XYZ file of C-alpha atoms in Angstrom:
231
model
C -88.837 -77.992 49.774
C -89.266 -74.296 49.059
C -92.515 -73.083 47.603
C -92.355 -71.996 43.995
C -93.686 -68.507 43.392
C -94.471 -67.530 39.841
C -93.205 -64.174 38.698
C -95.441 -61.877 36.684
C -93.474 -62.668 33.543
C -93.910 -66.431 34.088
C -97.595 -65.925 34.805
C -98.099 -64.035 31.542
C -96.005 -66.578 29.651
C -98.188 -69.457 30.890
C -101.365 -67.602 29.920
C -100.010 -66.801 26.455
C -99.027 -70.434 25.965
C -102.561 -71.601 26.742
C -104.441 -68.665 25.228
C -106.221 -70.820 22.626
C -107.428 -73.169 25.360
C -108.689 -70.266 27.506
C -110.507 -68.645 24.584
C -112.036 -71.949 23.485
C -113.456 -72.780 26.926
C -114.730 -69.223 27.438
C -116.386 -68.905 24.020
C -117.953 -72.372 24.133
C -119.366 -71.886 27.654
C -120.764 -68.448 26.736
C -122.392 -69.656 23.512
C -123.864 -72.791 25.113
C -125.297 -70.716 27.951
C -126.840 -68.273 25.482
C -128.422 -71.070 23.443
C -129.686 -72.833 26.574
C -131.155 -69.629 28.066
C -132.849 -68.581 24.831
C -134.284 -71.908 23.678
C -134.231 -74.534 26.445
C -135.408 -72.668 29.546
C -139.140 -71.726 29.639
C -139.675 -67.982 29.996
C -141.272 -66.735 33.198
C -142.676 -63.210 33.509
C -143.133 -61.149 36.648
C -145.625 -58.399 37.437
C -145.465 -56.165 40.501
C -147.955 -54.086 42.469
C -147.632 -52.046 45.650
C -150.063 -51.053 48.386
C -149.903 -48.763 51.393
C -151.488 -49.546 54.766
C -152.780 -46.761 57.026
C -155.734 -45.539 59.100
C -159.058 -44.853 57.432
C -159.394 -41.090 56.803
C -162.969 -39.889 56.422
C -162.127 -36.347 55.343
C -159.150 -33.992 55.188
C -160.115 -32.211 58.426
C -159.510 -35.455 60.348
C -156.011 -35.930 58.939
C -153.980 -34.073 61.588
C -156.160 -35.480 64.356
C -155.901 -39.095 63.202
C -152.397 -39.324 61.807
C -150.010 -39.255 64.737
C -146.427 -40.469 64.969
C -147.432 -43.452 67.113
C -150.048 -44.393 64.517
C -147.418 -44.425 61.796
C -145.185 -46.679 63.902
C -148.095 -48.988 64.618
C -148.952 -49.412 60.952
C -145.313 -49.982 60.074
C -145.386 -52.919 62.476
C -148.764 -54.104 61.235
C -147.681 -54.538 57.619
C -146.091 -57.868 58.573
C -149.512 -59.029 59.729
C -151.108 -57.875 56.490
C -148.368 -59.580 54.501
C -149.362 -62.823 56.211
C -153.031 -62.174 55.376
C -152.066 -61.940 51.698
C -150.518 -65.414 51.880
C -153.627 -67.095 53.257
C -155.640 -69.594 51.232
C -158.814 -67.507 51.317
C -157.253 -64.728 49.218
C -155.755 -67.079 46.640
C -158.924 -69.161 46.393
C -161.004 -66.053 45.698
C -158.604 -64.918 42.982
C -158.687 -68.327 41.271
C -162.490 -68.403 41.470
C -163.046 -64.808 40.327
C -160.722 -65.165 37.343
C -162.085 -68.577 36.428
C -158.641 -70.096 36.006
C -157.599 -73.686 36.601
C -154.720 -73.687 39.070
C -153.526 -75.796 41.953
C -153.662 -73.728 45.132
C -150.154 -74.665 46.294
C -148.633 -73.980 42.875
C -150.503 -70.679 42.708
C -149.113 -69.591 46.083
C -145.566 -70.514 45.048
C -145.749 -67.877 42.301
C -146.594 -65.107 44.767
C -144.008 -63.040 46.645
C -145.122 -60.692 49.434
C -142.465 -58.263 50.655
C -143.089 -55.685 53.421
C -140.766 -52.725 52.858
C -138.572 -52.056 55.890
C -139.637 -49.052 58.028
C -142.515 -48.153 55.717
C -146.241 -48.808 55.436
C -145.771 -50.263 51.959
C -146.099 -53.871 50.817
C -144.791 -55.070 47.439
C -146.679 -57.943 45.796
C -145.125 -59.890 42.917
C -146.596 -62.653 40.813
C -144.970 -64.929 38.220
C -146.505 -66.650 35.217
C -145.525 -67.942 31.782
C -147.751 -65.378 30.004
C -146.951 -61.626 30.237
C -150.627 -60.659 29.770
C -151.874 -63.255 32.244
C -149.342 -62.370 34.903
C -150.443 -58.695 34.913
C -154.107 -59.683 35.060
C -153.574 -62.101 37.941
C -151.338 -59.687 39.868
C -153.957 -56.907 39.730
C -156.770 -59.301 40.642
C -154.746 -60.665 43.553
C -153.989 -57.156 44.848
C -157.650 -56.097 44.605
C -158.803 -59.242 46.401
C -156.212 -58.855 49.139
C -157.184 -55.204 49.693
C -160.858 -56.164 49.990
C -160.079 -58.968 52.428
C -157.836 -56.704 54.546
C -160.591 -54.064 54.771
C -163.133 -56.735 55.699
C -160.981 -58.058 58.539
C -160.190 -54.573 59.842
C -162.645 -51.886 58.674
C -160.643 -49.150 60.383
C -157.664 -49.665 58.105
C -157.087 -48.027 54.736
C -155.526 -50.291 52.127
C -154.703 -48.260 49.030
C -153.206 -49.555 45.797
C -150.256 -47.371 44.807
C -149.076 -49.051 41.598
C -150.999 -51.451 39.412
C -149.268 -54.254 37.534
C -148.243 -53.593 33.951
C -147.631 -56.139 31.215
C -143.891 -56.957 31.444
C -141.843 -56.360 28.294
C -139.143 -58.886 29.152
C -138.978 -62.126 31.089
C -137.784 -62.286 34.687
C -136.258 -65.705 34.038
C -134.163 -66.589 32.146
C -132.089 -63.496 31.403
C -129.889 -64.553 28.458
C -127.587 -61.501 28.436
C -126.995 -61.673 32.178
C -126.494 -65.446 32.047
C -123.994 -65.095 29.174
C -121.956 -62.491 31.088
C -121.794 -64.821 34.099
C -120.845 -67.754 31.822
C -118.126 -65.630 30.195
C -116.376 -64.882 33.487
C -116.907 -68.410 34.792
C -115.380 -69.733 31.556
C -112.286 -67.612 32.124
C -111.962 -68.706 35.762
C -112.505 -72.392 34.988
C -110.077 -72.381 32.043
C -107.438 -70.616 34.147
C -107.933 -73.146 36.932
C -107.542 -76.085 34.537
C -104.542 -74.415 32.896
C -102.646 -73.922 36.170
C -103.563 -77.437 37.301
C -102.059 -78.791 34.079
C -98.921 -76.713 34.618
C -98.662 -77.854 38.231
C -98.941 -81.532 37.266
C -96.514 -81.207 34.359
C -93.083 -82.057 35.816
C -91.223 -82.542 32.538
C -88.012 -80.618 31.753
C -88.406 -78.552 28.608
C -85.480 -76.130 28.592
C -82.067 -75.384 30.096
C -83.778 -72.807 32.303
C -85.925 -75.593 33.783
C -82.791 -77.595 34.594
C -81.254 -74.713 36.514
C -84.537 -73.840 38.191
C -85.802 -77.262 39.283
C -82.603 -79.381 39.525
C -80.327 -76.591 40.764
C -77.408 -77.683 38.588
C -75.542 -75.617 36.005
C -75.961 -76.255 32.277
C -72.563 -76.879 30.658
C -73.782 -77.042 27.106
C -76.715 -77.596 24.807
C -77.217 -79.513 21.600
C -78.848 -77.243 19.020
C -81.597 -78.477 16.782
C -80.403 -78.844 13.204
C -82.707 -79.283 10.272
C -81.403 -81.796 7.800
C -82.307 -81.289 4.162
C -82.891 -84.660 2.551
C -82.171 -84.648 -1.197
């Protein structure tokens, strides 16, 4: 049995025939996603800070003497160690205690993301919370506490805060507009998939062209449809 290959004209004809179905699925999925993202999913906000790790510089005259290429490479490698320090219980416990907040330690740590930047001496710290004001406050407190702890463990290291956390203006999750765009394209793909599945499973003969195409026999004649006026 030879494989049937749809021509472009047949492809467009099938889409046009099921256009209402495609539009319905796409619109419904997009609207439902928008409603769900806006009203059903709790908003979560994210605040970000950044720090840079390097040698302790006492004054500007020591800069050229202390900052060597090998030192830079060493501190690039060390940021992974400092990223692990930031994840330790002692840092999180101090933040919870200093801020006077009630939080489970494990849940608190799950909201923290520590990311060493590749081939740099920079570490990005992110924190998530349901309150935009609270998330900025906690992120800054966490960064300050981590910097203090890092200096305590290694007094010869400079841990400088580059960017402090700011109160986020929009939520990190959910993102209704982004979710609706994804739902829109998924709606199109799903409706097209269902449409072609329906066409594939439909083996009924609907026209004389179908007879010639699928049965490979000539059509000798057709019976036209005649509307009868009943008086």
